[in-house]
Amino acid sequence: MSKDVLEITGHQAAASPAKRQKVVHHRDPPRRPRAAKIFAPFRTIGLVSPTSVPFTSLPLGKTTFQITTSVGRCLHTYDLRKGLNLVFISRPQTPALITATVAWKEQVLAAWAGEATQNEVGVWAFERGKKCGELEIPYDLHEPIKEIIAFGSWIIGRCSTRIEVWKSAKYEHYTTLSPIASQGASRGSSLSVSGGICNVPTFLNKVLVGKGDGSVDIWNVSTGKLVYTIFPPNLDSGAVTALQPTPALSLVAIARTDGSISIQDIHTDKTVLKLRHRDNNGISINSISFRTDGHGAGEDGQEPGIMATAASEDSDVTLWDLNNGGRIVGILHGAHNPPSSSHEGASGSGGISKIEFLPGQDVMITSGLDNALKSWIFDANSLSTVPRILHSRSGHAAPVTKLAFMPTNSEDADATGKWLLSAGRDQSLWGWSVRRDGQSTELSQGPVRKKARKLGLLSKSLEMDSSVKLEELKAPEITCFASSLNRDGGMGATPGAGGIWANMASKKGTNDTSESASTGWESIVTGHRGDKYARTWFWGRKRAGRWAFETADGTEVSSVAISACGTFALVASIGGSISMFNLQSGILRQRFPAPLTPVQAKKLKLTDPETAKPSPLMPQFGPGEGRHRRAVTGLMVDPLNRTVVSCGLDGKIKFWDFHSGMLLDEIDWSPMTAITAAAYYKSSDLVALSCDDLSIRIVDTETKKLVRELWGCRGQISDFCFSNNGRWIVAASMDSVIRIWDLPTAHLINAFQTESPCTALAFSDTGEYLATAHADSVGINLWNNRTLFTQVPTRMIRDDEIIEAALPTSGEAGEGLLSAAFENVDKAAEDEDYVITEIDSSTVDTLSNDLLTLSLVPKARWQTLLHLSEIKARNKPKEPPKAPEKAPFFLPSLTNGADAGQVKALTNGDSASKDSSTLYNANSRIVRPSLSSASQSQFTALLHAFTKSADQDPGPFVAYLSSLAPAATDSEVRSLANFTEMTAFVQALKARLRQKRDYELVQTWMSVFLKCHSGEIIGGGEEVEALREVQVSLVVEIDKTRSSHIYFDGFLPESKRETRLARLDSLLKGLVKTHDQYPRGFAVPQCMNDRLREPVDLFNSTRSLNPSLRTIPTPSFLVPAVLDALAQSRYASVTRVVPAEADTLCAQAIKDLGGVVLTSDSDLLVHDLGEDGAVVFFQDLEIRSTHETQQSASLLTGFVQRPAEIARRLNLPNLQRLAYEIKVDPTIGFSEALRRTRQPTKDHTALQDFLKDYGSTTYALRPRLLADQPLGATAFLDPRLSEFVLQIDHCNNEEIIIYLPFLMDDPSRSSAWNVSFLLRQLTYSILASYTPKFPTSITEVSRKGFRILPCAIYLCSSSIQDSTETLLSGLEATKLYFPDIPPALQYRIFALLETLRWYMSSDRNLPSRLSLTRALTNDYFKSSLTWIDIHLDAHFHAVLYALRMLKQSMSHLPAHKVGGDRNLIKITGALEDLPSLEELMPSRFETKQCFEKADLDALKVFHFLTGQLGTSG
C-alpha cells in the first residue's frame, strides 16, 4: 500500500491526510573508536540521573514498579521493591545522547540525537536492557526528539517545531504534524512546540501539544487534523511548560512560563481552576503529577485531589489541595540539591527534572539534576502532609576531581580493590563499591540539611541575595585526601561525644582517648579548597570525623598524608609548612622542620659559621632549617615511620626524620622545574613526581637519586599513579590522552585519547581496574587490565600511534573480565595491534651471539616439570573411583542395531586377532616394548635425526620438546631406554647450551633427566663421559689448585665511607624488619637439638632459608673467625691482612702468577687480571660427588668468569668502562650500557676518578709502629684494629673513624656495644699512648636506636691504670672461683659479670635469673628464643670481641715497649689463655654441651656474681 507525505497547514487542517509510502533509509553507523590495547572499557559507576531527561516508570503487576533513567547513551532500570536496586543496563549504547524516554508495555523507548552523529536522530526500543527494535525515522528529520508518549496504537514524538507519529505495532512512521502560530498569539511569539505533549484518557487518537505562544493544540493523529486550539488566558502568560491530564475526565493541567497553573476542561474549553505560587519568583513549573490513591486532601487527609508541582530552577516540591478553590498544603523543601553557581562548568548540579505519583500508590518519585533518584512515601497516620524519604540512589552532582582505591588492613584482605574513594566539585566525598552498586554511599558531613532548613536555605522565601548559601554549610571542595585502614574501627569506631571537625588547638585540657584506643579512630584525611583546616573522616561509619587540623602558618591545605600504621596524619600548606597530628587524640605531635627550642636558638646565635665545620657523618642541616619556600604539593611517609618525603613548587624534594623533624637530605631541581604532584609506591620506595615542564621524574628514596625521566605529555599533567606492581606509570594530561610508561625500560608502551580530558585516575591494588574521571562527566569510568588474562604487546610506541578510545558506559559495550581477556578473533584482526601470533622459540633471534638467551616458554610450564612428582602426589584421589551407575532400561544396549556388527567383528575374528600380543590399541597408555621399536615416537625420531645430521642442530628437537606439556615431557624423558639415547639426549642439550639458547629449559630438562636416570648413569663407561662434558662446560675443578695468597682488607679508603654506611643501614633495616615480623621471638622446633649436632655444609646447593628470615643480618664476626681458623691451618703462611684494599693485591697476584680468585666482591671483574686470570664467587661454589674407580670423593666446583674473555667477546679492551657506565646509572639495561661504552664519554674527570681504584697496587699507608717488623706482622690482626692502627699512626688532625661490626641484638633497646665501652676505650688508649701524636678522641660508628650514627670516644692516658685494675680484678676473680672449667666458659662468665655491671651502673633493671640462665647456657631448646635472649647473647659477644681486640693490641706492640710497662705485662698475662673466636662464640648446642661436661651449676655462677656485685641476688 503506497503512502505519500502530506504537510498540514492552517488551510489544509480540515482535509484528510494522504498516505505516504514506507521508505527505509540505510545509514552507515559511525565508526567506533578503537579500544586501548592494555585497557578495555568495562563500565561506569556513579551515574543515576545525571541528565535533564526525565525518568519513566513501568508497573509490573501489582507488586512493584521499574524506574528507568537516562545516563547519557544508555538507560538504567531500578526496581522499586528492591530499594531502587539497579536491575538492567541497556545495551548496546545509542550512537548519541538520549534526549527522551518513555516506558510502554514491557519496553522502554529511547530517542537519541546529537552532534556525534551529524544531527542524526533515532528511537530505539529496549526490553529488559536489550535492544529489540527501532522506529523508522523520516529522511527529513534532523531535530532532536525531546519528548515521547505512547498510547493505544500510537507512539508520538515531540521535536522543536514538529510532531512525529508512529504506529506501535511495527514501529513504522505514520505522519508528521506541523503546528502553526495561533491567530490570537502575541506578536513575535514562537512557533516552537515547547510545552510538552500528552493524551487524555477516553479521547481516542487525540494528542495535546503545548506551544511557545501559550496555546495548546488538540490533534487527531489518525487523520492528521488539527481538531481544536486552546488559547492562553492573556497574551503575557508565556509559553506552555508542562501538560498533564488529571484523574478527572476531560481535565488537563497546563503550566506556563509566568508560573501560573490552570486546570482546563478541554471538552468545554473552560478554565476550571487557576493557581499561582505566591513566592514563585519567576520560576516556571516543568513537571506536574496527580496523586491517584484517593487520599491526602481534605481536612482529614482522606479525600482525593492532591497535585504536586516542581521546577528545574528550584529544589522544592509543592503539594496542592485542589478542593475548594485550591491551596498549598505542604512544601517538600530540598527534595534535591538546589542549583548552585559554585559548580562552574558542571552541567546539572541541582534542581528537579520530574516528579511522578505512582498509579494507585502513596509513593512519589522524583529525579533531579543533582544525579539523584528518590522515592517518597506519605504516611497514612501522620499529621504532616509532606512525605518522608523512602529510597534514594545518587552520585556526584558535579565532575569528580580526585580518585583513589581504598587500602585494606591485614584482617580484611578480601576487600582489596573493592572500594573506590572519590571527591568532586560538589563538595562531597563518596565511597564506591566496584562489586555491588547498592553498597556505594556518600560520607556524611552531619545534619547539613537540618541546618539549611533552620536557616531557610531550602526555601525560596528568603531574599535572593542572601549571604548564606547551602554549599557554605558543607565543607569546601576537596582537593586532596589520604587514607589508611590499619586503625579503622569499622562500624564499631567511637565517634566521641563532641561535634564533628573540632579544632584541638582551640580546646583546653586533654582529650580522653581511652575508648577510641580499643575501637579505632578516623582513617581518612582531606584537604579543602581555600581552607586552612584538614578534616578527618570515619570510613567504617561513613561519616565525618572529630578533628580539623589547622596548618602551621594558617594558609590553605595543599597536601595530606597518613602514616602506614594509621596513627599519624600529616598536613602541608601552600605556605610551605608541614605538621603531624595524632589521629587518636587530635594533638599536634611534630612540625617539619621542628621549631628551635630556646636553648638551640641561643646556641645557634653563638656559633661562628666560619669555624663550624660539620662532620661528614653528621647531618648537614641544623634544627629548624629546610622549610619549603612555596606550596608543598606532595607528602609521603615510608612504611616504617622513619622518613617523611615532601616536595613543592620550589622544586625541592626533602627527606625529613619522622621522629625528630630534622631535615636529613634534599634534592634541588630549582629553578629548572617546579614539582606539581607526587605519587609514592612503598613496596620499592619509589616516588613519582610530575613537573611543570610536562615530565614525570622517578626518584629512589633509598638512594635519593633520580632513576627515570618520562616525557611525552603535551598538556598539563592532571593526575598520575603507579600500577599495582610498580612496573607502570599511568598519567593523564589536559590533551585528553592517557599514557602508560614501562618503568624498567622507560618506554611509552600505550597511549589512548578520550573524548574529554581525564582529571583523576587510580589503579586498583589487585591490578584489575583502572579508574578514571573526566571533566564533562559525574561518573567514574572503570577499565579492565587485559594483561591479567592475555598477552598484550608492550613495545615502545610513537606519538602518531595514539589511538582514540571509547569511554566505558554503565555497561553498554563495556568488556567484562572474560570478554576483555578472550576477545573475538575477527575483532582483533581489525587492529594490527591486537594480532598476537604464536611465536616459535626456535625462530626468535638473539640480540647477540655472546649473550645467553632464555626461552619464551611460560615460566609455569618448566617450573611444573621440576615439581611434577609433588603435584601428582597432591592431586592423587583420596578414594578409588566408583563404578558407573547402570544405564536406564529404556536406553538401547551396545548389541542393538548397527553396533552389534562391531562387537561381532571383535569377538569372531580369526585366531591371529585373538592373540593378545597382536592386539594393539594406538590410544593405549600401555605400550609394549615389542611394539615401541616398530612404532617410533616423534621424540625418538627427532633425537635420532639430530645425531645423524651433519650440522648437529638441535633446533627441531628442542622446539618439539618445548611444545609438550609438563607431563608429556616427563614421560618422554623417562622413555629413554638405553645409553645411546641418553647420550644423544645429553649431546642435544650440550649443543643447545653451545648456542646459548633456552638456558632455563636446558637446566630443567637436565634436572629431570638426572632424577630419572641417575641409577643407570652411576658406574657407566664411555656414555657417562658425554654427560660429564655438560658439567665441564658449566663448572671447573678448583679443589686441586694451590692457594698462593689469601688477602683481607686491612684499610678502606675515604671513598668507601658512603658504601660502608649504606651497608650498615641496610643491615639495620633487615634487623628491624625481622623484629617487626617476629616481635615475640622465634619458636624453636623440637628437632632443633638434633639439627644442631649436624655439621654445616657451606657449599650445599640444596640449602635454603625461610624467605621470611632472609632479612636477618649476616654473622657479625665472620671475617675475624675465618682469620683465626686460617691462623691454625696450613694456609697461615699465605694469609695476610694488608694495609689497603685486598682487591688490587689479588688482581696483581693473578696477573703475575695466573690462576683463579675466590671472592665475594664483584669489583674483581673490573681489575686487570691478565689474559688468563679468572674469578669464582663464593656463592657459586658447590660440592658435588664424583665416583672414581674404587672410591668416591668430593669435587669442589664453581662457575668461572674470565674478564679478558668476556671483554674480547664484547669487542671491548676491558670491562672498566662498562662498569663505569653501570655505576653511573644502575637502572639501564646491559644493552644500553654496552652502547654507551662504545661511545666517547661526556665526563672524563669522573671516569678517571673511577679508574683510580682499579690501577696499580700501592700501599698508601704503612704503620710506623711496625718499623722494626716486616709488613707481614699484620697477618692476623683484626681488620677493625688494623684500620685503627693505620689511622692513628698517620693522624694529621683528621677524624679517626672505626666502623664496629653489626651486632644481632634487639633494635628496640640500646646497642649491645655499650657493655664493652670501657674495654674498647682501654684498647684505643693503649695504642694511642705509643704514638707521637696522642689523639684526644676517636669516632665509632654503630647503631644508635634505629639509625647508624657516629659516637665520640675520648681517650685519656691517665685512665689506663684504673681501667686495667678493674679488668684484671674481674678476670682474676673469675679464674680463681672457677679454676677447673675450660677458659671459654671462664670468659663467658666474665662477660656476664661485665654485662651486669653495666646494667647496674646505668640504673637499668637487671634481667631475670631465668633469662640470665638461658643466655649463659643457651638452654632454650624446649621453649622459644626471645629477643631478651638475643640481646643478652649480643652483650656477651660485645665483651668477648673487645677482649680479643685488647689481646691483639698487646701482640701488635713491639716487645720492648710491652716489657717496659707493668700494666701491659699484666694484661698480656691475663689474656694469654683467651681462646679463638670459634671457642669463645660456639654454637648454642656446643655451649650447652660444654656446660654439661664441666658439670657447672648455674646456681654457683649466680653465687659468684652476687659476691662480685654486692647484690642480694
GROMACS .gro file of C-alpha atoms in nm, residues 640 642 659 1064-1082 1111-1113 1302-1314 1342-1348 1404 1426-1432 1434-1435:
model
   55
  640LEU     CA    1   5.843   0.206   5.885
  642ARG     CA    2   6.125   0.673   5.969
  659HIS     CA    3   6.071   1.143   6.490
 1064LEU     CA    4   7.528  -0.084   5.785
 1065ASP     CA    5   7.198   0.093   5.727
 1066SER     CA    6   7.080  -0.195   5.509
 1067LEU     CA    7   7.167  -0.445   5.781
 1068LEU     CA    8   6.979  -0.234   6.035
 1069LYS     CA    9   6.671  -0.224   5.816
 1070GLY     CA   10   6.678  -0.600   5.783
 1071LEU     CA   11   6.711  -0.638   6.160
 1072VAL     CA   12   6.421  -0.402   6.225
 1073LYS     CA   13   6.207  -0.581   5.970
 1074THR     CA   14   6.281  -0.914   6.133
 1075HIS     CA   15   6.195  -0.768   6.473
 1076ASP     CA   16   5.867  -0.633   6.341
 1077GLN     CA   17   5.776  -0.967   6.184
 1078TYR     CA   18   5.866  -1.167   6.495
 1079PRO     CA   19   5.815  -0.927   6.790
 1080ARG     CA   20   5.792  -1.213   7.041
 1081GLY     CA   21   6.092  -1.404   6.916
 1082PHE     CA   22   6.128  -1.733   6.736
 1111THR     CA   23   6.625  -1.017   5.645
 1112ILE     CA   24   6.834  -1.144   5.940
 1113PRO     CA   25   7.180  -0.979   5.924
 1302PHE     CA   26   7.700  -0.502   6.314
 1303LEU     CA   27   7.558  -0.693   6.611
 1304MET     CA   28   7.245  -0.907   6.601
 1305ASP     CA   29   7.066  -0.751   6.900
 1306ASP     CA   30   6.725  -0.611   6.990
 1307PRO     CA   31   6.678  -0.292   6.782
 1308SER     CA   32   6.421  -0.157   7.028
 1309ARG     CA   33   6.687  -0.143   7.302
 1310SER     CA   34   7.015   0.043   7.327
 1311SER     CA   35   7.307  -0.103   7.134
 1312ALA     CA   36   7.473  -0.408   7.287
 1313TRP     CA   37   7.812  -0.247   7.215
 1314ASN     CA   38   7.757  -0.016   7.514
 1342SER     CA   39   7.742   0.180   6.522
 1343ARG     CA   40   7.370   0.150   6.585
 1344LYS     CA   41   7.207   0.421   6.794
 1345GLY     CA   42   6.839   0.343   6.823
 1346PHE     CA   43   6.701   0.295   6.473
 1347ARG     CA   44   6.986   0.476   6.296
 1348ILE     CA   45   7.353   0.429   6.221
 1404ARG     CA   46   6.872  -0.034   8.442
 1426THR     CA   47   6.310  -1.437   7.269
 1427TRP     CA   48   6.464  -1.102   7.189
 1428ILE     CA   49   6.585  -1.087   7.551
 1429ASP     CA   50   6.793  -1.399   7.482
 1430ILE     CA   51   6.925  -1.249   7.160
 1431HIS     CA   52   7.014  -0.918   7.326
 1432LEU     CA   53   7.195  -1.081   7.619
 1434ALA     CA   54   7.488  -0.987   7.187
 1435HIS     CA   55   7.617  -0.842   7.517
   0.00000   0.00000   0.00000
